[in-house]
Amino acid sequence: MRQLGILGGMSWESTASYYRLLNQGVREHLGGLHSARLQLHSVDFAEVAELQRRGDWPAAGALLAEAAQGLERAGAGALLLATNTMHKVAASIEAAVQIPLLHIGDAVGQTLHQQGTQRAALLGTRFTVQQDFYRQRLAERFDIEVMIPAPEQVEEIDRVIFAELCQGVFQASARDFYLECLAELREQGAEVAILGCTEIGLLLEGVQAPLPLLDSSEVHVAMGLEWLLAS
């Protein structure tokens, strides 16, 4: 088995899901006592969130690039960045290491393309939803039209992510609001909903949603498993 590096802690709630799902996947494929060969660098999310708030993306990129170099030195042969938003600085990470970064946007885009999806709703932080680094990748590489909530809805989705989900708080009121946003996007023509924040899947787990849900963290883990187990 290869050795995979995880850049995590953004938040640790979703990173814990990555760790669990990767190990479950390896056990399902190999059986017995097998578990995933992983290196994990977990950052202090408060520091990263402050850089996001200030718009200091170069500093955020440098922080994660340094962490990626440490994982490479420790023996990782590829990287998973266990967050959607921080893929904004993917290029800084890729430039700092010699090993591949398995991009979450590609995991999402490949899955949507295979499903024949043309129009997808996107829920995530205001950075992921309103900036073009994520939407543009899906459009240019996979011909996916990305639909986003109304501006006031984006602000509330973002507030819930940072004030609640990233702190392990999952409330019915937040769940209902997210589902209302998806219902509106379905009426506008969305075929699938991308859960473009790795904590949203935890909030909506097991619910009956207005649209089929594509959990970005699950397809990202599947991409990591494919790399881990490749011969």
Tab-separated table of N, CA and C in Angstrom, residues 1-116:
chain	number	residue	atom	x	y	z
A	1	MET	N	0.838	-1.199	0.000
A	1	MET	CA	0.000	0.000	0.000
A	1	MET	C	0.875	1.253	0.000
A	2	ARG	N	0.484	2.223	-0.790
A	2	ARG	CA	1.167	3.507	-0.780
A	2	ARG	C	0.867	4.263	0.516
A	3	GLN	N	1.558	5.400	0.713
A	3	GLN	CA	1.349	6.220	1.898
A	3	GLN	C	0.815	7.586	1.474
A	4	LEU	N	-0.312	7.981	2.067
A	4	LEU	CA	-1.019	9.190	1.679
A	4	LEU	C	-0.916	10.236	2.777
A	5	GLY	N	-0.684	11.466	2.399
A	5	GLY	CA	-0.641	12.572	3.352
A	5	GLY	C	-1.951	13.334	3.366
A	6	ILE	N	-2.405	13.710	4.562
A	6	ILE	CA	-3.630	14.496	4.713
A	6	ILE	C	-3.284	15.842	5.342
A	7	LEU	N	-3.664	16.916	4.657
A	7	LEU	CA	-3.594	18.259	5.231
A	7	LEU	C	-4.960	18.540	5.836
A	8	GLY	N	-5.047	18.526	7.165
A	8	GLY	CA	-6.343	18.589	7.811
A	8	GLY	C	-6.431	19.651	8.894
A	9	GLY	N	-7.501	19.547	9.676
A	9	GLY	CA	-7.760	20.482	10.759
A	9	GLY	C	-8.641	21.643	10.376
A	10	MET	N	-9.227	21.615	9.155
A	10	MET	CA	-9.969	22.782	8.641
A	10	MET	C	-11.397	22.398	8.255
A	11	SER	N	-12.233	21.938	9.173
A	11	SER	CA	-12.029	21.769	10.600
A	11	SER	C	-11.652	20.323	10.933
A	12	TRP	N	-11.306	20.089	12.216
A	12	TRP	CA	-10.955	18.729	12.607
A	12	TRP	C	-12.170	17.819	12.565
A	13	GLU	N	-13.392	18.405	12.625
A	13	GLU	CA	-14.605	17.593	12.540
A	13	GLU	C	-14.632	16.823	11.216
A	14	SER	N	-14.372	17.498	10.136
A	14	SER	CA	-14.390	16.823	8.836
A	14	SER	C	-13.137	15.987	8.624
A	15	THR	N	-12.001	16.427	9.175
A	15	THR	CA	-10.781	15.625	9.052
A	15	THR	C	-10.964	14.274	9.723
A	16	ALA	N	-11.675	14.241	10.840
A	16	ALA	CA	-11.955	12.960	11.506
A	16	ALA	C	-12.749	12.042	10.579
A	17	SER	N	-13.664	12.612	9.791
A	17	SER	CA	-14.423	11.804	8.834
A	17	SER	C	-13.502	11.251	7.747
A	18	TYR	N	-12.595	12.075	7.250
A	18	TYR	CA	-11.622	11.599	6.262
A	18	TYR	C	-10.850	10.406	6.821
A	19	TYR	N	-10.350	10.525	8.036
A	19	TYR	CA	-9.547	9.467	8.638
A	19	TYR	C	-10.370	8.186	8.755
A	20	ARG	N	-11.606	8.327	9.227
A	20	ARG	CA	-12.474	7.157	9.400
A	20	ARG	C	-12.795	6.508	8.059
A	21	LEU	N	-13.179	7.307	7.075
A	21	LEU	CA	-13.586	6.761	5.791
A	21	LEU	C	-12.424	6.123	5.039
A	22	LEU	N	-11.237	6.707	5.121
A	22	LEU	CA	-10.075	6.106	4.470
A	22	LEU	C	-9.745	4.752	5.085
A	23	ASN	N	-9.790	4.670	6.404
A	23	ASN	CA	-9.497	3.395	7.060
A	23	ASN	C	-10.585	2.361	6.797
A	24	GLN	N	-11.841	2.775	6.802
A	24	GLN	CA	-12.917	1.848	6.474
A	24	GLN	C	-12.780	1.329	5.050
A	25	GLY	N	-12.422	2.215	4.134
A	25	GLY	CA	-12.263	1.806	2.741
A	25	GLY	C	-11.150	0.793	2.555
A	26	VAL	N	-10.026	1.009	3.227
A	26	VAL	CA	-8.918	0.058	3.123
A	26	VAL	C	-9.332	-1.287	3.706
A	27	ARG	N	-10.018	-1.272	4.833
A	27	ARG	CA	-10.457	-2.536	5.435
A	27	ARG	C	-11.422	-3.277	4.513
A	28	GLU	N	-12.332	-2.537	3.876
A	28	GLU	CA	-13.281	-3.169	2.969
A	28	GLU	C	-12.586	-3.790	1.765
A	29	HIS	N	-11.534	-3.151	1.280
A	29	HIS	CA	-10.823	-3.655	0.109
A	29	HIS	C	-9.868	-4.790	0.446
A	30	LEU	N	-9.183	-4.689	1.572
A	30	LEU	CA	-8.113	-5.652	1.889
A	30	LEU	C	-8.481	-6.631	2.992
A	31	GLY	N	-9.474	-6.292	3.816
A	31	GLY	CA	-9.948	-7.198	4.853
A	31	GLY	C	-9.005	-7.305	6.041
A	32	GLY	N	-9.377	-8.170	6.956
A	32	GLY	CA	-8.529	-8.455	8.111
A	32	GLY	C	-8.246	-7.232	8.950
A	33	LEU	N	-6.999	-7.081	9.351
A	33	LEU	CA	-6.571	-5.980	10.201
A	33	LEU	C	-5.966	-4.820	9.421
A	34	HIS	N	-6.147	-4.816	8.121
A	34	HIS	CA	-5.565	-3.747	7.307
A	34	HIS	C	-6.186	-2.394	7.639
A	35	SER	N	-5.336	-1.384	7.647
A	35	SER	CA	-5.764	0.004	7.805
A	35	SER	C	-4.918	0.882	6.889
A	36	ALA	N	-5.342	2.141	6.735
A	36	ALA	CA	-4.705	3.026	5.763
A	36	ALA	C	-3.350	3.526	6.257
A	37	ARG	N	-2.372	3.560	5.363
A	37	ARG	CA	-1.060	4.147	5.669
A	37	ARG	C	-1.165	5.653	5.408
A	38	LEU	N	-1.220	6.419	6.491
A	38	LEU	CA	-1.494	7.850	6.402
A	38	LEU	C	-0.487	8.667	7.199
A	39	GLN	N	-0.217	9.857	6.695
A	39	GLN	CA	0.466	10.902	7.443
A	39	GLN	C	-0.529	12.059	7.562
A	40	LEU	N	-0.676	12.625	8.754
A	40	LEU	CA	-1.636	13.709	8.965
A	40	LEU	C	-0.944	14.928	9.557
A	41	HIS	N	-1.141	16.065	8.914
A	41	HIS	CA	-0.746	17.347	9.494
A	41	HIS	C	-2.031	18.117	9.745
A	42	SER	N	-2.339	18.361	11.002
A	42	SER	CA	-3.570	19.056	11.379
A	42	SER	C	-3.217	20.450	11.880
A	43	VAL	N	-3.696	21.458	11.154
A	43	VAL	CA	-3.364	22.841	11.489
A	43	VAL	C	-4.296	23.360	12.580
A	44	ASP	N	-3.943	24.517	13.136
A	44	ASP	CA	-4.834	25.246	14.030
A	44	ASP	C	-5.784	26.054	13.144
A	45	PHE	N	-7.050	25.645	13.099
A	45	PHE	CA	-7.992	26.258	12.171
A	45	PHE	C	-8.213	27.734	12.465
A	46	ALA	N	-8.080	28.149	13.730
A	46	ALA	CA	-8.274	29.553	14.055
A	46	ALA	C	-7.296	30.432	13.274
A	47	GLU	N	-6.082	29.970	13.128
A	47	GLU	CA	-5.082	30.737	12.376
A	47	GLU	C	-5.460	30.827	10.903
A	48	VAL	N	-5.881	29.710	10.328
A	48	VAL	CA	-6.266	29.691	8.922
A	48	VAL	C	-7.510	30.541	8.690
A	49	ALA	N	-8.491	30.411	9.577
A	49	ALA	CA	-9.735	31.180	9.426
A	49	ALA	C	-9.484	32.680	9.488
A	50	GLU	N	-8.538	33.103	10.325
A	50	GLU	CA	-8.202	34.529	10.396
A	50	GLU	C	-7.567	35.005	9.095
A	51	LEU	N	-6.724	34.187	8.504
A	51	LEU	CA	-6.123	34.542	7.217
A	51	LEU	C	-7.200	34.627	6.137
A	52	GLN	N	-8.166	33.707	6.171
A	52	GLN	CA	-9.289	33.782	5.240
A	52	GLN	C	-10.050	35.097	5.426
A	53	ARG	N	-10.348	35.416	6.672
A	53	ARG	CA	-11.124	36.623	6.968
A	53	ARG	C	-10.434	37.868	6.445
A	54	ARG	N	-9.095	37.901	6.600
A	54	ARG	CA	-8.327	39.063	6.149
A	54	ARG	C	-8.064	39.045	4.647
A	55	GLY	N	-8.367	37.935	3.994
A	55	GLY	CA	-8.066	37.818	2.577
A	55	GLY	C	-6.595	37.640	2.298
A	56	ASP	N	-5.839	37.162	3.283
A	56	ASP	CA	-4.398	36.974	3.111
A	56	ASP	C	-4.144	35.553	2.600
A	57	TRP	N	-4.534	35.316	1.371
A	57	TRP	CA	-4.391	33.991	0.779
A	57	TRP	C	-2.933	33.607	0.540
A	58	PRO	N	-2.032	34.528	0.214
A	58	PRO	CA	-0.622	34.138	0.093
A	58	PRO	C	-0.063	33.546	1.391
A	59	ALA	N	-0.398	34.150	2.537
A	59	ALA	CA	0.078	33.609	3.815
A	59	ALA	C	-0.546	32.248	4.100
A	60	ALA	N	-1.834	32.108	3.779
A	60	ALA	CA	-2.493	30.818	3.971
A	60	ALA	C	-1.861	29.755	3.081
A	61	GLY	N	-1.560	30.129	1.853
A	61	GLY	CA	-0.909	29.190	0.952
A	61	GLY	C	0.464	28.785	1.439
A	62	ALA	N	1.220	29.755	1.965
A	62	ALA	CA	2.560	29.454	2.477
A	62	ALA	C	2.487	28.518	3.681
A	63	LEU	N	1.491	28.734	4.543
A	63	LEU	CA	1.330	27.879	5.717
A	63	LEU	C	1.059	26.431	5.308
A	64	LEU	N	0.161	26.247	4.360
A	64	LEU	CA	-0.175	24.890	3.937
A	64	LEU	C	0.922	24.276	3.070
A	65	ALA	N	1.628	25.108	2.318
A	65	ALA	CA	2.748	24.593	1.531
A	65	ALA	C	3.837	24.028	2.444
A	66	GLU	N	4.118	24.729	3.542
A	66	GLU	CA	5.116	24.235	4.498
A	66	GLU	C	4.668	22.922	5.125
A	67	ALA	N	3.383	22.833	5.456
A	67	ALA	CA	2.848	21.592	6.016
A	67	ALA	C	2.948	20.459	5.000
A	68	ALA	N	2.676	20.755	3.742
A	68	ALA	CA	2.759	19.743	2.689
A	68	ALA	C	4.190	19.235	2.526
A	69	GLN	N	5.157	20.138	2.619
A	69	GLN	CA	6.554	19.725	2.524
A	69	GLN	C	6.923	18.769	3.655
A	70	GLY	N	6.388	19.028	4.849
A	70	GLY	CA	6.638	18.132	5.967
A	70	GLY	C	6.064	16.745	5.730
A	71	LEU	N	4.879	16.671	5.143
A	71	LEU	CA	4.282	15.381	4.838
A	71	LEU	C	5.089	14.639	3.769
A	72	GLU	N	5.579	15.388	2.800
A	72	GLU	CA	6.414	14.769	1.769
A	72	GLU	C	7.687	14.205	2.375
A	73	ARG	N	8.335	14.961	3.248
A	73	ARG	CA	9.558	14.478	3.896
A	73	ARG	C	9.280	13.243	4.758
A	74	ALA	N	8.066	13.172	5.316
A	74	ALA	CA	7.706	12.043	6.182
A	74	ALA	C	7.358	10.784	5.390
A	75	GLY	N	7.310	10.896	4.067
A	75	GLY	CA	7.103	9.706	3.250
A	75	GLY	C	5.810	9.659	2.474
A	76	ALA	N	4.978	10.694	2.556
A	76	ALA	CA	3.738	10.688	1.783
A	76	ALA	C	4.047	10.747	0.293
A	77	GLY	N	3.304	9.955	-0.485
A	77	GLY	CA	3.497	9.934	-1.927
A	77	GLY	C	2.473	10.751	-2.690
A	78	ALA	N	1.434	11.225	-2.006
A	78	ALA	CA	0.409	12.106	-2.567
A	78	ALA	C	-0.289	12.793	-1.406
A	79	LEU	N	-1.069	13.829	-1.731
A	79	LEU	CA	-1.709	14.635	-0.692
A	79	LEU	C	-3.213	14.755	-0.925
A	80	LEU	N	-3.956	14.716	0.176
A	80	LEU	CA	-5.351	15.135	0.199
A	80	LEU	C	-5.439	16.378	1.073
A	81	LEU	N	-5.981	17.455	0.533
A	81	LEU	CA	-6.267	18.659	1.305
A	81	LEU	C	-7.720	18.553	1.754
A	82	ALA	N	-7.936	18.272	3.038
A	82	ALA	CA	-9.247	17.866	3.545
A	82	ALA	C	-10.156	19.057	3.832
A	83	THR	N	-10.362	19.867	2.821
A	83	THR	CA	-11.208	21.055	2.893
A	83	THR	C	-11.453	21.519	1.473
A	84	ASN	N	-12.622	22.088	1.214
A	84	ASN	CA	-12.901	22.658	-0.103
A	84	ASN	C	-12.292	24.044	-0.259
A	85	THR	N	-12.563	24.921	0.701
A	85	THR	CA	-12.193	26.325	0.561
A	85	THR	C	-10.708	26.522	0.321
A	86	MET	N	-9.880	25.772	1.030
A	86	MET	CA	-8.445	26.015	0.924
A	86	MET	C	-7.837	25.479	-0.372
A	87	HIS	N	-8.661	24.872	-1.208
A	87	HIS	CA	-8.172	24.557	-2.558
A	87	HIS	C	-7.968	25.835	-3.370
A	88	LYS	N	-8.387	26.965	-2.835
A	88	LYS	CA	-8.055	28.256	-3.458
A	88	LYS	C	-6.542	28.421	-3.559
A	89	VAL	N	-5.787	27.821	-2.620
A	89	VAL	CA	-4.324	27.947	-2.623
A	89	VAL	C	-3.669	26.650	-3.090
A	90	ALA	N	-4.411	25.838	-3.841
A	90	ALA	CA	-3.857	24.562	-4.313
A	90	ALA	C	-2.574	24.758	-5.101
A	91	ALA	N	-2.518	25.808	-5.911
A	91	ALA	CA	-1.323	26.025	-6.739
A	91	ALA	C	-0.084	26.260	-5.874
A	92	SER	N	-0.238	26.953	-4.737
A	92	SER	CA	0.895	27.194	-3.842
A	92	SER	C	1.398	25.891	-3.241
A	93	ILE	N	0.480	25.007	-2.897
A	93	ILE	CA	0.858	23.704	-2.345
A	93	ILE	C	1.563	22.878	-3.407
A	94	GLU	N	0.987	22.833	-4.598
A	94	GLU	CA	1.563	22.021	-5.681
A	94	GLU	C	2.959	22.499	-6.048
A	95	ALA	N	3.184	23.810	-5.992
A	95	ALA	CA	4.498	24.345	-6.358
A	95	ALA	C	5.565	24.024	-5.318
A	96	ALA	N	5.139	23.696	-4.097
A	96	ALA	CA	6.093	23.488	-3.002
A	96	ALA	C	6.560	22.048	-2.858
A	97	VAL	N	5.895	21.114	-3.536
A	97	VAL	CA	6.211	19.691	-3.355
A	97	VAL	C	6.389	19.014	-4.702
A	98	GLN	N	6.954	17.812	-4.650
A	98	GLN	CA	7.162	17.011	-5.860
A	98	GLN	C	6.104	15.930	-6.013
A	99	ILE	N	5.199	15.806	-5.047
A	99	ILE	CA	4.176	14.764	-5.069
A	99	ILE	C	2.833	15.375	-5.482
A	100	PRO	N	1.920	14.576	-6.018
A	100	PRO	CA	0.654	15.131	-6.506
A	100	PRO	C	-0.306	15.514	-5.388
A	101	LEU	N	-1.062	16.570	-5.629
A	101	LEU	CA	-2.193	16.943	-4.793
A	101	LEU	C	-3.447	16.428	-5.488
A	102	LEU	N	-4.172	15.550	-4.817
A	102	LEU	CA	-5.397	14.985	-5.375
A	102	LEU	C	-6.524	15.992	-5.133
A	103	HIS	N	-6.929	16.693	-6.166
A	103	HIS	CA	-7.769	17.888	-6.041
A	103	HIS	C	-9.233	17.510	-5.834
A	104	ILE	N	-9.862	18.113	-4.836
A	104	ILE	CA	-11.260	17.807	-4.523
A	104	ILE	C	-12.191	18.211	-5.664
A	105	GLY	N	-11.846	19.278	-6.372
A	105	GLY	CA	-12.666	19.699	-7.502
A	105	GLY	C	-12.686	18.665	-8.611
A	106	ASP	N	-11.564	17.988	-8.807
A	106	ASP	CA	-11.513	16.939	-9.824
A	106	ASP	C	-12.329	15.722	-9.393
A	107	ALA	N	-12.289	15.401	-8.106
A	107	ALA	CA	-13.099	14.285	-7.612
A	107	ALA	C	-14.578	14.569	-7.826
A	108	VAL	N	-15.011	15.791	-7.519
A	108	VAL	CA	-16.407	16.191	-7.719
A	108	VAL	C	-16.745	16.218	-9.206
A	109	GLY	N	-15.893	16.853	-9.991
A	109	GLY	CA	-16.160	16.994	-11.418
A	109	GLY	C	-16.228	15.659	-12.143
A	110	GLN	N	-15.320	14.760	-11.843
A	110	GLN	CA	-15.332	13.443	-12.481
A	110	GLN	C	-16.616	12.693	-12.161
A	111	THR	N	-17.054	12.781	-10.917
A	111	THR	CA	-18.275	12.091	-10.513
A	111	THR	C	-19.487	12.668	-11.231
A	112	LEU	N	-19.599	13.991	-11.269
A	112	LEU	CA	-20.721	14.627	-11.960
A	112	LEU	C	-20.712	14.299	-13.446
A	113	HIS	N	-19.540	14.317	-14.059
A	113	HIS	CA	-19.422	14.013	-15.486
A	113	HIS	C	-19.877	12.584	-15.771
A	114	GLN	N	-19.460	11.657	-14.918
A	114	GLN	CA	-19.856	10.258	-15.097
A	114	GLN	C	-21.360	10.075	-14.940
A	115	GLN	N	-21.974	10.911	-14.117
A	115	GLN	CA	-23.422	10.842	-13.909
A	115	GLN	C	-24.205	11.547	-15.016
A	116	GLY	N	-23.514	12.274	-15.865
A	116	GLY	CA	-24.189	13.020	-16.924
A	116	GLY	C	-24.812	14.316	-16.463
